[in-house]
């Protein structure tokens, strides 16, 4: 960062990001071809996958707990 | 009591195994959906002659940009198209010594000099390494209010446009910077790649609007760094609306460059950013080159 706190030329801070997305010439979610996964949705799917892992772990834990009580 | 012999326990264990298997499959499926997809038919980030693209594979502003022509192909296409245009307009090309031609060449020359500023190239994310631009500007004696730039930098301006802009060099620079931006951003090559992978006309139309907006965006930055007033880009397009009202029809330039409130608003924002970028350059606030990116 420059001394006055503004962006430095060459880092894209003035021009910004272009093309896809809801920017000045973005055409909608995911780009000009509509809502295609793989651009922005990847993180969401990975998070959902992680939540399933955690849920699966808890269910295994509860299952083992019930086994321990002899049911 | 042996828990393994209890039928209820065994059925619970089987259901638990199936449940566990189902969860594993769902997790694998959702993780697999996180893998970026390629558009069908798109080139996998390589030039048609199989030389790899730059490491980022990105276009202006960092957007994804498939290209359909290698640098040598783009140059060949531009030169061939230039010969064809010269042949078509050979009786209407103004001689080089005419003031209009000298003026257009002077303004385009200043814009081309601005393109050489390396931090500006990085700021916009222009990829020019390996590309050759011949940068020639000509004026066609015709009343059309329009201009165009072929791949590899062959610029043509109709005299009708110069009559509208009058003595305002900033407004001439608006048009020239916009057209030069199309060449710098390799829009023709991108359209070749898109047309190969898509036969949907609606996609093609929206894609053209995106390229026009991008040329506006890059153009105002080029104007600012060439010491022209980027605010004049707004004034120019508002002037075009006035001309349309006076003549009772849209100038031809509108068919290729549709104008609306959204465009004017965007140009105002970009002009402010372009001015700020030029100020940063003048006071030396320049980011060091990124070691991980190929320097263009």
Tab-separated table of C-alpha atoms in Angstrom:
chain	number	residue	atom	x	y	z
A	1	UNK	CA	0.000	0.000	0.000
A	2	UNK	CA	1.143	3.568	-0.659
A	3	UNK	CA	1.991	5.956	2.127
A	4	UNK	CA	-1.346	7.765	1.971
A	5	UNK	CA	-3.285	4.478	2.223
A	6	UNK	CA	-4.565	4.470	-1.370
A	7	UNK	CA	-4.025	1.625	-3.825
A	8	UNK	CA	-0.792	1.309	-5.775
A	9	UNK	CA	-0.868	1.441	-9.542
A	10	UNK	CA	-0.324	-1.998	-11.026
A	11	UNK	CA	-2.236	-3.970	-8.409
A	12	UNK	CA	-5.657	-3.686	-10.021
A	13	UNK	CA	-6.999	-1.462	-7.259
A	14	UNK	CA	-8.033	1.291	-9.675
A	15	UNK	CA	-9.218	-0.770	-12.644
A	16	UNK	CA	-10.905	-3.393	-10.551
A	17	UNK	CA	-12.132	-6.753	-11.666
A	18	UNK	CA	-13.898	-7.079	-14.944
A	19	UNK	CA	-15.979	-9.528	-16.922
A	20	UNK	CA	-18.056	-11.971	-14.950
A	21	UNK	CA	-20.216	-11.255	-11.979
A	22	UNK	CA	-22.625	-8.455	-11.127
A	23	UNK	CA	-20.115	-5.700	-11.978
A	24	UNK	CA	-20.516	-2.842	-14.443
A	25	UNK	CA	-20.504	-5.245	-17.372
A	26	UNK	CA	-21.356	-8.460	-15.550
A	27	UNK	CA	-24.304	-10.293	-16.996
A	28	UNK	CA	-25.577	-12.118	-13.939
A	29	UNK	CA	-24.513	-14.758	-11.447
A	30	UNK	CA	-21.702	-16.899	-12.731
A	31	UNK	CA	-21.010	-14.794	-15.842
A	32	UNK	CA	-22.537	-14.139	-19.226
A	33	UNK	CA	-23.746	-17.690	-19.620
A	34	UNK	CA	-25.930	-17.744	-16.553
A	35	UNK	CA	-25.514	-19.598	-13.287
A	36	UNK	CA	-22.739	-22.035	-14.106
A	37	UNK	CA	-21.029	-23.748	-11.198
A	38	UNK	CA	-17.309	-23.682	-10.853
A	39	UNK	CA	-16.985	-19.939	-10.454
A	40	UNK	CA	-18.059	-18.783	-7.004
A	41	UNK	CA	-20.158	-21.878	-6.316
A	42	UNK	CA	-17.062	-24.013	-5.663
A	43	UNK	CA	-16.612	-22.589	-2.174
A	44	UNK	CA	-20.266	-23.171	-1.350
A	45	UNK	CA	-20.091	-26.835	-2.325
A	46	UNK	CA	-16.923	-27.350	-0.353
A	47	UNK	CA	-18.537	-25.775	2.709
A	48	UNK	CA	-21.609	-28.003	2.357
A	49	UNK	CA	-19.318	-31.004	2.024
A	50	UNK	CA	-17.542	-30.002	5.197
A	51	UNK	CA	-20.847	-29.678	7.045
A	52	UNK	CA	-21.798	-33.182	5.961
A	53	UNK	CA	-18.473	-34.456	7.276
A	54	UNK	CA	-19.082	-32.854	10.646
A	55	UNK	CA	-22.659	-34.163	10.819
A	56	UNK	CA	-21.438	-37.607	9.867
A	57	UNK	CA	-18.870	-37.478	12.613
A	58	UNK	CA	-21.461	-36.528	15.219
A	59	UNK	CA	-23.816	-39.294	14.079
A	60	UNK	CA	-21.020	-41.835	14.354
A	61	UNK	CA	-20.314	-40.536	17.841
A	62	UNK	CA	-23.955	-40.892	18.913
A	63	UNK	CA	-24.113	-44.364	17.373
A	64	UNK	CA	-21.096	-45.452	19.386
A	65	UNK	CA	-22.617	-43.901	22.518
A	66	UNK	CA	-25.828	-45.968	22.099
A	67	UNK	CA	-23.781	-49.096	21.477
A	68	UNK	CA	-21.999	-48.483	24.716
A	69	UNK	CA	-25.365	-48.531	26.587
A	70	UNK	CA	-26.105	-51.981	25.152
A	71	UNK	CA	-29.157	-51.061	23.095
B	1	UNK	CA	-25.131	-60.577	27.026
B	2	UNK	CA	-23.219	-60.674	23.770
B	3	UNK	CA	-24.205	-57.498	21.889
B	4	UNK	CA	-23.172	-59.027	18.550
B	5	UNK	CA	-25.820	-61.801	19.010
B	6	UNK	CA	-28.655	-59.348	19.640
B	7	UNK	CA	-30.661	-59.081	16.366
B	8	UNK	CA	-31.746	-55.517	17.173
B	9	UNK	CA	-28.165	-54.460	17.639
B	10	UNK	CA	-27.125	-56.128	14.375
B	11	UNK	CA	-29.886	-54.339	12.413
B	12	UNK	CA	-28.849	-51.021	13.946
B	13	UNK	CA	-25.236	-51.745	12.991
B	14	UNK	CA	-26.242	-52.514	9.356
B	15	UNK	CA	-28.299	-49.312	9.132
B	16	UNK	CA	-25.381	-47.411	10.604
B	17	UNK	CA	-22.971	-48.842	7.962
B	18	UNK	CA	-25.346	-47.894	5.134
B	19	UNK	CA	-25.812	-44.437	6.598
B	20	UNK	CA	-22.073	-43.994	6.921
B	21	UNK	CA	-21.550	-45.099	3.315
B	22	UNK	CA	-24.234	-42.697	2.145
B	23	UNK	CA	-22.616	-39.820	3.966
B	24	UNK	CA	-19.228	-40.595	2.456
B	25	UNK	CA	-20.737	-40.670	-1.025
B	26	UNK	CA	-22.547	-37.357	-0.493
B	27	UNK	CA	-19.367	-35.707	0.791
B	28	UNK	CA	-17.392	-36.951	-2.206
B	29	UNK	CA	-20.089	-35.720	-4.590
B	30	UNK	CA	-20.275	-32.230	-3.101
B	31	UNK	CA	-16.502	-31.919	-3.044
B	32	UNK	CA	-16.395	-32.986	-6.677
B	33	UNK	CA	-18.853	-30.217	-7.574
B	34	UNK	CA	-16.268	-27.762	-6.286
B	35	UNK	CA	-13.930	-28.549	-9.183
B	36	UNK	CA	-14.099	-25.695	-11.693
B	37	UNK	CA	-15.855	-26.731	-14.864
B	38	UNK	CA	-14.708	-25.913	-18.340
B	39	UNK	CA	-17.271	-24.626	-20.778
B	40	UNK	CA	-17.767	-27.366	-23.379
B	41	UNK	CA	-15.618	-26.801	-26.399
B	42	UNK	CA	-13.451	-24.138	-24.785
B	43	UNK	CA	-9.725	-24.303	-25.329
B	44	UNK	CA	-8.058	-25.612	-22.144
B	45	UNK	CA	-6.001	-22.473	-21.601
B	46	UNK	CA	-3.626	-23.030	-24.494
B	47	UNK	CA	-3.051	-21.271	-27.786
B	48	UNK	CA	-4.234	-23.135	-30.872
B	49	UNK	CA	-0.616	-23.853	-31.783
B	50	UNK	CA	-0.335	-25.557	-28.394
B	51	UNK	CA	1.918	-22.986	-26.798
B	52	UNK	CA	0.736	-22.398	-23.244
B	53	UNK	CA	-0.919	-19.126	-22.401
B	54	UNK	CA	0.461	-16.901	-19.711
B	55	UNK	CA	0.365	-18.468	-16.285
B	56	UNK	CA	-2.713	-16.545	-15.130
B	57	UNK	CA	-4.923	-17.356	-18.154
B	58	UNK	CA	-6.722	-14.112	-17.411
B	59	UNK	CA	-7.895	-11.186	-19.449
B	60	UNK	CA	-8.390	-7.531	-18.540
B	61	UNK	CA	-9.463	-7.026	-14.961
B	62	UNK	CA	-8.459	-10.588	-14.151
B	63	UNK	CA	-11.441	-12.131	-15.890
B	64	UNK	CA	-11.225	-15.476	-17.594
B	65	UNK	CA	-10.573	-14.999	-21.295
B	66	UNK	CA	-10.299	-17.852	-23.794
B	67	UNK	CA	-8.543	-16.847	-27.018
B	68	UNK	CA	-8.981	-18.417	-30.420
B	69	UNK	CA	-5.923	-16.979	-32.181
B	70	UNK	CA	-2.230	-17.190	-31.434
B	71	UNK	CA	-0.215	-13.933	-31.598
B	72	UNK	CA	1.025	-14.776	-35.092
B	73	UNK	CA	-2.487	-15.623	-36.259
B	74	UNK	CA	-3.860	-12.389	-34.805
B	75	UNK	CA	-1.203	-10.410	-36.674
B	76	UNK	CA	-1.925	-12.268	-39.918
B	77	UNK	CA	-5.674	-11.704	-39.565
B	78	UNK	CA	-5.153	-8.007	-38.873
B	79	UNK	CA	-2.824	-7.504	-41.826
B	80	UNK	CA	-5.098	-9.340	-44.219
B	81	UNK	CA	-8.115	-7.335	-43.046
B	82	UNK	CA	-6.081	-4.112	-43.378
B	83	UNK	CA	-5.269	-4.886	-47.010
B	84	UNK	CA	-8.932	-5.592	-47.694
B	85	UNK	CA	-10.086	-2.327	-46.096
B	86	UNK	CA	-7.430	-0.349	-47.988
B	87	UNK	CA	-8.646	-1.907	-51.209
B	88	UNK	CA	-12.300	-1.198	-50.410
B	89	UNK	CA	-11.693	2.459	-49.508
B	90	UNK	CA	-8.735	3.237	-51.771
B	91	UNK	CA	-10.544	6.159	-53.462
B	92	UNK	CA	-11.704	7.644	-50.166
B	93	UNK	CA	-8.621	7.454	-47.960
B	94	UNK	CA	-7.365	10.923	-47.072
B	95	UNK	CA	-3.695	11.472	-47.998
B	96	UNK	CA	-1.216	11.315	-45.161
B	97	UNK	CA	-0.363	15.022	-45.286
B	98	UNK	CA	-3.970	16.116	-44.687
B	99	UNK	CA	-4.490	17.844	-41.309
B	100	UNK	CA	-7.214	15.368	-40.296
B	101	UNK	CA	-4.861	12.428	-40.786
B	102	UNK	CA	-2.015	14.199	-38.946
B	103	UNK	CA	-4.355	14.997	-36.092
B	104	UNK	CA	-5.681	11.434	-35.762
B	105	UNK	CA	-2.140	10.009	-35.957
B	106	UNK	CA	-0.917	12.459	-33.308
B	107	UNK	CA	-3.714	11.571	-30.870
B	108	UNK	CA	-3.473	7.821	-31.480
B	109	UNK	CA	0.314	8.081	-31.114
B	110	UNK	CA	-0.048	9.576	-27.633
B	111	UNK	CA	-2.474	6.818	-26.637
B	112	UNK	CA	-0.118	4.131	-27.957
B	113	UNK	CA	2.718	5.687	-25.942
B	114	UNK	CA	0.552	5.434	-22.823
B	115	UNK	CA	0.073	1.731	-23.545
B	116	UNK	CA	3.833	1.229	-23.077
B	117	UNK	CA	3.565	2.208	-19.397
B	118	UNK	CA	4.218	-1.128	-17.693
B	119	UNK	CA	2.381	-0.422	-14.403
B	120	UNK	CA	-0.679	0.549	-16.446
B	121	UNK	CA	-0.511	-2.746	-18.313
B	122	UNK	CA	-0.385	-4.574	-14.970
B	123	UNK	CA	-3.174	-2.449	-13.546
B	124	UNK	CA	-5.512	-3.367	-16.392
B	125	UNK	CA	-3.974	-6.874	-16.745
B	126	UNK	CA	-3.169	-6.480	-20.417
B	127	UNK	CA	-1.185	-9.327	-21.949
B	128	UNK	CA	0.907	-7.983	-24.798
B	129	UNK	CA	4.044	-10.147	-24.679
B	130	UNK	CA	4.577	-11.927	-27.957
B	131	UNK	CA	2.024	-9.775	-29.762
B	132	UNK	CA	2.965	-7.330	-32.472
B	133	UNK	CA	0.957	-4.174	-33.118
B	134	UNK	CA	1.673	-2.153	-36.251
B	135	UNK	CA	-0.337	0.909	-35.078
B	136	UNK	CA	-1.386	2.714	-38.235
B	137	UNK	CA	-4.221	5.273	-38.320
B	138	UNK	CA	-6.117	6.336	-41.444
B	139	UNK	CA	-9.062	8.617	-42.133
B	140	UNK	CA	-11.799	7.646	-44.583
B	141	UNK	CA	-13.660	10.465	-46.301
B	142	UNK	CA	-17.226	9.449	-45.546
B	143	UNK	CA	-20.061	10.972	-43.528
B	144	UNK	CA	-20.383	7.970	-41.261
B	145	UNK	CA	-19.974	8.796	-37.602
B	146	UNK	CA	-17.880	5.789	-36.670
B	147	UNK	CA	-14.390	4.332	-36.250
B	148	UNK	CA	-12.876	0.867	-35.912
B	149	UNK	CA	-9.592	-0.860	-35.127
B	150	UNK	CA	-8.523	-4.162	-36.672
B	151	UNK	CA	-6.407	-6.735	-34.829
B	152	UNK	CA	-2.725	-5.782	-34.643
B	153	UNK	CA	-3.519	-2.079	-34.441
B	154	UNK	CA	-4.896	-0.836	-37.794
B	155	UNK	CA	-7.156	2.110	-36.980
B	156	UNK	CA	-9.712	3.733	-39.263
B	157	UNK	CA	-11.746	6.854	-38.519
B	158	UNK	CA	-14.536	8.212	-40.696
B	159	UNK	CA	-14.400	11.955	-41.396
B	160	UNK	CA	-18.021	12.276	-40.285
B	161	UNK	CA	-16.897	11.570	-36.736
B	162	UNK	CA	-14.267	14.320	-36.879
B	163	UNK	CA	-16.917	16.794	-38.024
B	164	UNK	CA	-18.962	16.011	-34.924
B	165	UNK	CA	-16.070	16.287	-32.460
B	166	UNK	CA	-14.828	19.514	-34.001
B	167	UNK	CA	-11.656	20.839	-32.360
B	168	UNK	CA	-12.115	18.730	-29.224
B	169	UNK	CA	-9.086	16.389	-29.191
B	170	UNK	CA	-10.280	14.770	-25.955
B	171	UNK	CA	-13.409	13.506	-27.667
B	172	UNK	CA	-11.424	12.183	-30.611
B	173	UNK	CA	-9.220	10.473	-28.031
B	174	UNK	CA	-12.347	8.914	-26.514
B	175	UNK	CA	-13.116	7.081	-29.722
B	176	UNK	CA	-9.526	6.209	-30.573
B	177	UNK	CA	-8.797	4.904	-27.071
B	178	UNK	CA	-11.942	2.769	-27.184
B	179	UNK	CA	-10.974	1.222	-30.508
B	180	UNK	CA	-7.357	0.705	-29.482
B	181	UNK	CA	-8.617	-1.017	-26.342
B	182	UNK	CA	-10.391	-3.636	-28.461
B	183	UNK	CA	-7.065	-4.564	-30.050
B	184	UNK	CA	-5.122	-4.547	-26.764
B	185	UNK	CA	-7.720	-6.767	-25.092
B	186	UNK	CA	-7.624	-9.237	-28.021
B	187	UNK	CA	-11.387	-9.061	-28.433
B	188	UNK	CA	-11.346	-10.411	-31.973
B	189	UNK	CA	-9.401	-13.478	-30.840
B	190	UNK	CA	-11.805	-13.951	-27.964
B	191	UNK	CA	-14.796	-13.819	-30.290
B	192	UNK	CA	-13.217	-16.508	-32.456
B	193	UNK	CA	-12.908	-18.747	-29.388
B	194	UNK	CA	-16.469	-18.027	-28.271
B	195	UNK	CA	-17.977	-18.601	-31.684
B	196	UNK	CA	-16.261	-21.961	-31.899
B	197	UNK	CA	-17.787	-23.071	-28.619
B	198	UNK	CA	-21.240	-21.571	-28.829
B	199	UNK	CA	-24.018	-21.265	-31.375
B	200	UNK	CA	-26.355	-19.379	-29.044
B	201	UNK	CA	-27.040	-15.951	-30.485
B	202	UNK	CA	-28.229	-14.565	-27.172
B	203	UNK	CA	-24.915	-15.421	-25.587
B	204	UNK	CA	-23.148	-13.808	-28.515
B	205	UNK	CA	-25.079	-10.557	-28.097
B	206	UNK	CA	-24.489	-10.287	-24.367
B	207	UNK	CA	-20.855	-11.105	-24.911
B	208	UNK	CA	-20.502	-8.273	-27.457
B	209	UNK	CA	-21.971	-5.809	-24.956
B	210	UNK	CA	-19.412	-6.956	-22.409
B	211	UNK	CA	-16.554	-6.322	-24.828
B	212	UNK	CA	-17.895	-2.866	-25.655
B	213	UNK	CA	-18.141	-1.973	-21.973
B	214	UNK	CA	-14.641	-3.323	-21.391
B	215	UNK	CA	-13.288	-1.202	-24.247
B	216	UNK	CA	-14.935	1.846	-22.630
B	217	UNK	CA	-13.317	0.942	-19.323
B	218	UNK	CA	-9.822	0.407	-20.739
B	219	UNK	CA	-10.251	3.425	-23.014
B	220	UNK	CA	-10.758	5.965	-20.243
B	221	UNK	CA	-7.630	4.684	-18.501
B	222	UNK	CA	-5.640	5.057	-21.707
B	223	UNK	CA	-7.022	8.569	-22.127
B	224	UNK	CA	-5.972	9.600	-18.642
B	225	UNK	CA	-2.439	8.270	-19.088
B	226	UNK	CA	-2.167	9.919	-22.505
B	227	UNK	CA	-2.997	13.234	-20.801
B	228	UNK	CA	-6.512	13.527	-22.207
B	229	UNK	CA	-9.525	14.295	-20.058
B	230	UNK	CA	-11.419	11.037	-19.361
B	231	UNK	CA	-14.508	13.046	-18.387
B	232	UNK	CA	-14.805	13.989	-22.061
B	233	UNK	CA	-15.808	10.385	-22.746
B	234	UNK	CA	-19.067	11.145	-20.940
B	235	UNK	CA	-19.462	14.411	-22.831
B	236	UNK	CA	-18.822	12.658	-26.133
B	237	UNK	CA	-21.569	10.069	-25.699
B	238	UNK	CA	-24.012	12.706	-24.487
B	239	UNK	CA	-23.124	14.693	-27.610
B	240	UNK	CA	-23.918	11.608	-29.694
B	241	UNK	CA	-27.389	11.570	-28.138
B	242	UNK	CA	-27.847	15.214	-29.157
B	243	UNK	CA	-26.787	14.390	-32.689
B	244	UNK	CA	-29.264	11.530	-32.781
B	245	UNK	CA	-32.020	13.903	-31.706
B	246	UNK	CA	-31.098	16.491	-34.327
B	247	UNK	CA	-30.778	14.052	-37.184
B	248	UNK	CA	-33.829	12.010	-36.227
B	249	UNK	CA	-31.872	8.746	-36.410
B	250	UNK	CA	-29.124	7.058	-34.480
B	251	UNK	CA	-25.614	7.577	-35.813
B	252	UNK	CA	-24.038	4.385	-37.064
B	253	UNK	CA	-21.664	4.411	-34.149
B	254	UNK	CA	-24.609	3.480	-31.945
B	255	UNK	CA	-25.237	0.225	-33.752
B	256	UNK	CA	-21.834	-0.985	-32.648
B	257	UNK	CA	-21.681	0.998	-29.410
B	258	UNK	CA	-25.149	1.242	-27.865
B	259	UNK	CA	-25.376	3.987	-25.307
B	260	UNK	CA	-27.673	4.269	-22.338
B	261	UNK	CA	-27.796	5.682	-18.844
B	262	UNK	CA	-25.946	2.688	-17.462
B	263	UNK	CA	-23.084	3.265	-19.843
B	264	UNK	CA	-22.859	6.986	-18.992
B	265	UNK	CA	-22.924	6.183	-15.286
B	266	UNK	CA	-20.181	3.586	-15.688
B	267	UNK	CA	-18.033	5.991	-17.690
B	268	UNK	CA	-18.291	8.598	-14.950
B	269	UNK	CA	-17.119	6.112	-12.329
B	270	UNK	CA	-14.303	4.832	-14.498
B	271	UNK	CA	-13.155	8.373	-15.321
B	272	UNK	CA	-12.765	9.092	-11.599
B	273	UNK	CA	-10.788	5.885	-11.110
B	274	UNK	CA	-8.629	6.631	-14.154
B	275	UNK	CA	-7.758	10.089	-12.842
B	276	UNK	CA	-6.841	8.610	-9.469
B	277	UNK	CA	-4.676	5.988	-11.152
B	278	UNK	CA	-2.836	8.678	-13.121
B	279	UNK	CA	-2.237	10.673	-9.943
B	280	UNK	CA	-0.815	7.590	-8.259
B	281	UNK	CA	1.510	7.063	-11.211
B	282	UNK	CA	2.646	10.704	-11.166
B	283	UNK	CA	3.579	10.547	-7.497
B	284	UNK	CA	5.312	7.184	-7.865
B	285	UNK	CA	2.802	5.029	-5.975
B	286	UNK	CA	3.499	1.930	-8.062
B	287	UNK	CA	3.122	-1.670	-6.965
B	288	UNK	CA	6.159	-3.894	-7.553
B	289	UNK	CA	5.743	-6.522	-10.268
B	290	UNK	CA	4.291	-9.812	-9.032
B	291	UNK	CA	7.042	-12.450	-9.228
B	292	UNK	CA	4.508	-15.236	-9.783
B	293	UNK	CA	3.025	-13.614	-12.878
B	294	UNK	CA	4.634	-13.474	-16.273
B	295	UNK	CA	5.698	-9.932	-16.988
B	296	UNK	CA	4.017	-8.676	-20.124
